[in-house]
Amino acid sequence: MSGVVTLKINGIDVGAQENETILDVARENDIFIPTLCYLEGLSRIGACRLCLVEVKGISKLLPACATTVAEGMEVFTDTDRLRKYRRLIVEMLFTEGNHVCSVCVANGHCELQTLAQQHEIDYVSLPYLYPQRTVDASHERFVFDHNRCVLCTRCVRVCDEVEGAHTWDIRGRGIESGVITDLNQPWGTSVTCTSCGKCVQACPTGALFMKGKSVGEMVHSPSFLTFLAQMREAKK
Amino acid sequence: MKATLALPSDDKRWRMVNATMRRHGYSSSALIEALHTVQQAFGYLDETALQYVAKSLRVPLSRVYGVATFYNHFMMKPGGTHTCVVCLGTACYIKGSPQILETLEKRLAIRKGQTTPDGKLSLMVAHCVGMCWLAPVVMLDDDVQAEATPAQAATKIQEWVSK
Amino acid sequence: MTTKLPQSQLPEEEILRVAEQEQEEKSQYQRHIYVCMGAACLAAGSATVKDSLSEVVDQNGFAGRCAVHGGGCRGLCAEGPTVTIEPDDVLYGKITPQDAPDIIKNLGKKRPLERLHRPTDRPFFLRQQRIVLELAGKVNSERIEDYIASGGYKSLLKAVHEMSPVEVINEITRSGLRGRGGAGYSTGLKWRTVAKADGHPKYVICNGDEGDPGAFMDRSVMDDYPFRLLEGITIAAYAVGAEQGYVYIRAEYPLSVRRVQNAIRQAQRLNLLGNQIAGTAFNFDVQVRVGAGAFVCGEETALIASIEGKRGQPRPRPPYPATAGLWGKPTLINNVETFANIPAIIRNGADWFASIGTEKSKGTKVFALTGNINHSGLIEVPMGITLREIIYDIGGGIPNGKRFKAAQTGGPSGGCIPEEHLDISMDYESLAGIGSIMGSGGLIVMDEDSCMVNVAKYFMEFCMTESCGKCIPCRVGTAQIYRILDNTTRGTATLSDLEQLEMLCDMVRHTSLCGLGQAAPNPVLSTLRFFRDEYLMHIVEKRCPAGVCHLHPEPALYNDTKESVR
Ligand SMILES: Cc1cc2nc3c(=O)[nH]c(=O)nc-3n(C[C@H](O)[C@H](O)[C@H](O)COP(=O)(O)O)c2cc1C
Ligand code: SF4
Ligand code: FES
Ligand code: FES
């Protein structure tokens, strides 16, 4: 029994189901909110903080992907303050990894690149941290280039929640953390990986890609997830 | 009812690990408790232990590895015979413990968190060992070096390593 | 001397009988010697002191007249091992096993042994007011009977026999008690939310993670008064309708783990935990969970993840644990000190508690007073006392004739209080008003030789290494902020770095997922607010006024920041 609520997003009155999130409602109404860790069909972890919005009467910024709507809510998705923060967050992602778009398989099809364009980032004002990261090409069909990983954990979640293999997880913590396979071993030696390739499709950047792709050729299509999610819902 | 897995070897310590897991009904939430027991019994977590715990509790391997490396308390390599802990809590820090750490790192030619190549000594740091009035504090196994100076700590370590 | 008790339910009278029996047994002795068995005194050798005292007592035929017990902490940790003699209330400090014969010989004499005596009529004691630590040093931390004989568990019996859960919650709400874990949320309101929440079973969690790297108040409560803690937790469980409780203790406190586990077993034996507690229909049990070295696990949602056996990563709130916590069920989480206040409030009433402290901050606060101060230790003071009183009256001022520079509260989430605010009232609002926080009770005093930029860098390094890494602002932001502070202490930072520092702090504070990231900029912002000139001296003059930092103004390798992305 889900009721209907009305709220305002950027001054526009919109209607919604009471169990929807701000992000769901915004998308239904063609109101753009940037996202990165969110992927339809996966759990919502509110980690990247790009979808933060302002809500009247609440001093904290709230993640649109993980906040349910309420009657009379007044949401602002595109204030100067939010733009400033989002820009800095995207910049920080560039400094945290080693991203060189010009040689990347995902050039032109990368969510990080798109975020940079959306926020008009043509140079990064923060210094690069140049972490030491590796490339794992031990899998027969796929490659994991950790230099391009933004730690959104979409691969971890799709593998656990959809494929049910839980091959991926995160090692360590903080700025030292990274995605691992099983007991931190080469992907090709994993005993749990089913080679289904869902992680590759879910990846927003060129970190996970199919072997044999060259610059700009890796196009991800995570839309299968929406379909899978709906089919499962129907089965229940 | 889950069947108990065969122990990795007839080392008695595996029985302790198994006992901990049994006490928690082999529930996946017992993961940290199980790793505590492994750490206590063996001093560190190796691949055999991680595999064993993962299979017994039916927790994915990568999750076990993720948990083991998230928490500072779990060691993935064996520690030294002796442990030297330099306190980097606030009181010790403002009274000069970073200088002690620096001196020891130079003298032992290892970084914090590492063990000397001969396996004799691990150099660790702590965030407050709870004796702030003695700051800066250096602990050599269970010995407390109060109001330590870099030179003093270095001499003491030397004595100790040569023992 | 263990009292034999039946395994089955114990009605109230029998618990009172335990108290009487214990009291009677105690009254056979003229003197009771309590040797502090807190972690600090143990490290200073109090166990051997206790052994030699017992030995001397036995050898000299005092055995029937004088009893030696392991006791708790009197707060004078710097003077350990300490010994308290009752009923004379004589406190001795810095005792060695060799002092035992003299101490025993002196028993019953009018004047305490001059050389070891630590008079308790000094401001260090007189300016304190003890609620949480009221039985300080004077009960055996390993015998429930002693605790009961000293009036313990009366509050629980009163709650379960004479009050309804709603009445208990109302009493706590009226008392004005606020959470002592840092944020200061009203304890009564939190209890009410959990009590009203739909879902079964409900859980109670005691947060004993105490991660602030310079604080040891909660450890002292767990070590010395584990029964008091359990009593508080049990009352809370009764009030909110929980059947299972967890005490989450950080791995660095093995003694606390043992003491609390021991206390649980003893409480179970007396049916003060378990089924049909004290002959009522109320069932409740407690387990200990040991942390594994992660500051972020003090955050409530991370702590819950940790109890569930996962990586201790926080999740967005709402939903709050009060409605969806452990295993998704309604869960009450309170700090150790919060729980330890409960028995006193139930016993003495809300009005009594509310009469202590300030208008909005009631009761007392325990602080771990350390740093450049004459009398370090554990103190409990009424809310609203001034910082000056704490430092100069209780703490005896700054040693070596040095000048006070700042006091730090709240650890890595808190801020610095400079000299011009020495007369600040120590309460939640006043501290927040100047950019610090009450925190969990670490209070570190710094003299003129401390460099405030270095202190800010210290806390940022701590937050960086303790960041769980889930959200970008905290994971990368703390590393970027740390880099600027590190450059500042090396003399390679520029004025534009300072600008960037403020921008980053603002972003990390407002966009991080949990309290760790949200509060991580506080030490920087507060030192920038009060000691901006020190930052400028490092940056412009390449000089550290306190002489702590070694500045080598060489250009940093990565100063060319304007690199192209695309
Ligand atoms: C990073 C972080 C660390 C924390 N550490 C502790 C802690 O060590 N002990 C504690 O009681 N609360 C800690 N808290 C606060 C808890 O999240 C929670 O608010 C508290 O336990 C609630 O208890 P209270 O209402 O009694 O204060 C921490 C919070 C954060 C964000
Ligand atoms: S603020 Fe820091 S500790 Fe908290 S969730 Fe984000 S990364 Fe983790
Ligand atoms: S999309 Fe909402 S926090 Fe990442
Ligand atoms: S800061 Fe070192 S013992 Fe507390």
Tab-separated table of C-alpha atoms in Angstrom, chain B residues 24 27-33 36 63 65-67 69-74 88-91 93-95 98-99 112 127-134 144, chain C residues 40 43 77-78 213-214 216 219 251 289-294 296-297 306-312 327 370-372 376 444-446 454 458-459 461-462 466:
chain	number	residue	atom	x	y	z
B	24	HIS	CA	28.556	-18.973	17.266
B	27	SER	CA	27.061	-18.014	11.634
B	28	SER	CA	28.645	-15.662	9.113
B	29	SER	CA	28.554	-12.946	11.760
B	30	ALA	CA	31.199	-14.904	13.672
B	31	LEU	CA	33.793	-13.990	11.042
B	32	ILE	CA	35.605	-11.394	13.127
B	33	GLU	CA	35.497	-13.556	16.248
B	36	HIS	CA	40.482	-13.110	16.404
B	63	ARG	CA	34.796	-10.905	1.945
B	65	TYR	CA	40.070	-11.040	2.874
B	66	GLY	CA	38.301	-7.685	2.872
B	67	VAL	CA	37.415	-7.971	6.553
B	69	THR	CA	42.581	-6.253	5.898
B	70	PHE	CA	40.059	-3.666	7.059
B	71	TYR	CA	40.959	-4.042	10.715
B	72	ASN	CA	44.404	-3.044	11.988
B	73	HIS	CA	44.468	-5.746	14.599
B	74	PHE	CA	44.755	-8.586	12.091
B	88	LEU	CA	51.402	7.943	18.690
B	89	GLY	CA	48.452	8.993	20.826
B	90	THR	CA	47.855	12.699	21.211
B	91	ALA	CA	49.729	13.165	24.484
B	93	TYR	CA	52.698	12.940	19.942
B	94	ILE	CA	52.912	16.413	21.403
B	95	LYS	CA	55.686	15.251	23.691
B	98	PRO	CA	57.287	11.010	16.202
B	99	GLN	CA	61.004	11.685	16.689
B	112	LYS	CA	56.453	1.202	11.078
B	127	HIS	CA	47.131	5.397	19.121
B	128	CYS	CA	47.268	5.785	22.888
B	129	VAL	CA	48.270	2.894	25.097
B	130	GLY	CA	46.473	4.561	28.001
B	131	MET	CA	49.425	5.828	29.999
B	132	CYS	CA	49.432	9.381	28.782
B	133	TRP	CA	51.019	10.824	31.944
B	134	LEU	CA	54.143	8.817	31.157
B	144	VAL	CA	56.896	0.224	29.526
C	40	ALA	CA	47.394	2.013	34.400
C	43	ALA	CA	51.117	-1.617	34.189
C	77	CYS	CA	46.691	7.395	37.339
C	78	ALA	CA	50.003	9.213	37.241
C	213	PRO	CA	43.636	8.565	20.640
C	214	GLY	CA	44.130	10.154	24.038
C	216	PHE	CA	40.576	6.332	28.488
C	219	ARG	CA	38.095	1.915	29.683
C	251	ALA	CA	40.647	-4.880	20.925
C	289	ARG	CA	32.070	-8.352	21.004
C	290	VAL	CA	35.691	-7.403	20.545
C	291	GLY	CA	36.609	-4.778	17.964
C	292	ALA	CA	39.689	-5.188	15.852
C	293	GLY	CA	41.343	-1.832	15.593
C	294	ALA	CA	39.301	0.610	13.545
C	296	VAL	CA	35.412	4.296	12.464
C	297	CYS	CA	33.747	1.368	14.257
C	306	SER	CA	31.251	-4.928	12.648
C	307	ILE	CA	29.051	-6.910	15.034
C	308	GLU	CA	27.487	-8.502	11.965
C	309	GLY	CA	30.974	-9.662	11.000
C	310	LYS	CA	31.529	-7.232	8.136
C	311	ARG	CA	33.914	-4.466	7.217
C	312	GLY	CA	33.172	-1.600	9.575
C	327	TRP	CA	20.112	-7.305	11.691
C	370	THR	CA	46.632	14.724	29.949
C	371	GLY	CA	49.370	16.545	28.092
C	372	ASN	CA	51.392	19.392	29.557
C	376	SER	CA	47.201	14.016	34.787
C	444	ILE	CA	44.758	17.407	26.211
C	445	VAL	CA	46.584	20.452	27.473
C	446	MET	CA	49.294	22.007	25.319
C	454	ASN	CA	51.618	20.147	13.649
C	458	TYR	CA	48.513	14.908	13.482
C	459	PHE	CA	44.738	14.624	13.650
C	461	GLU	CA	46.859	11.931	9.473
C	462	PHE	CA	44.819	9.987	11.992
C	466	GLU	CA	41.233	5.644	9.830
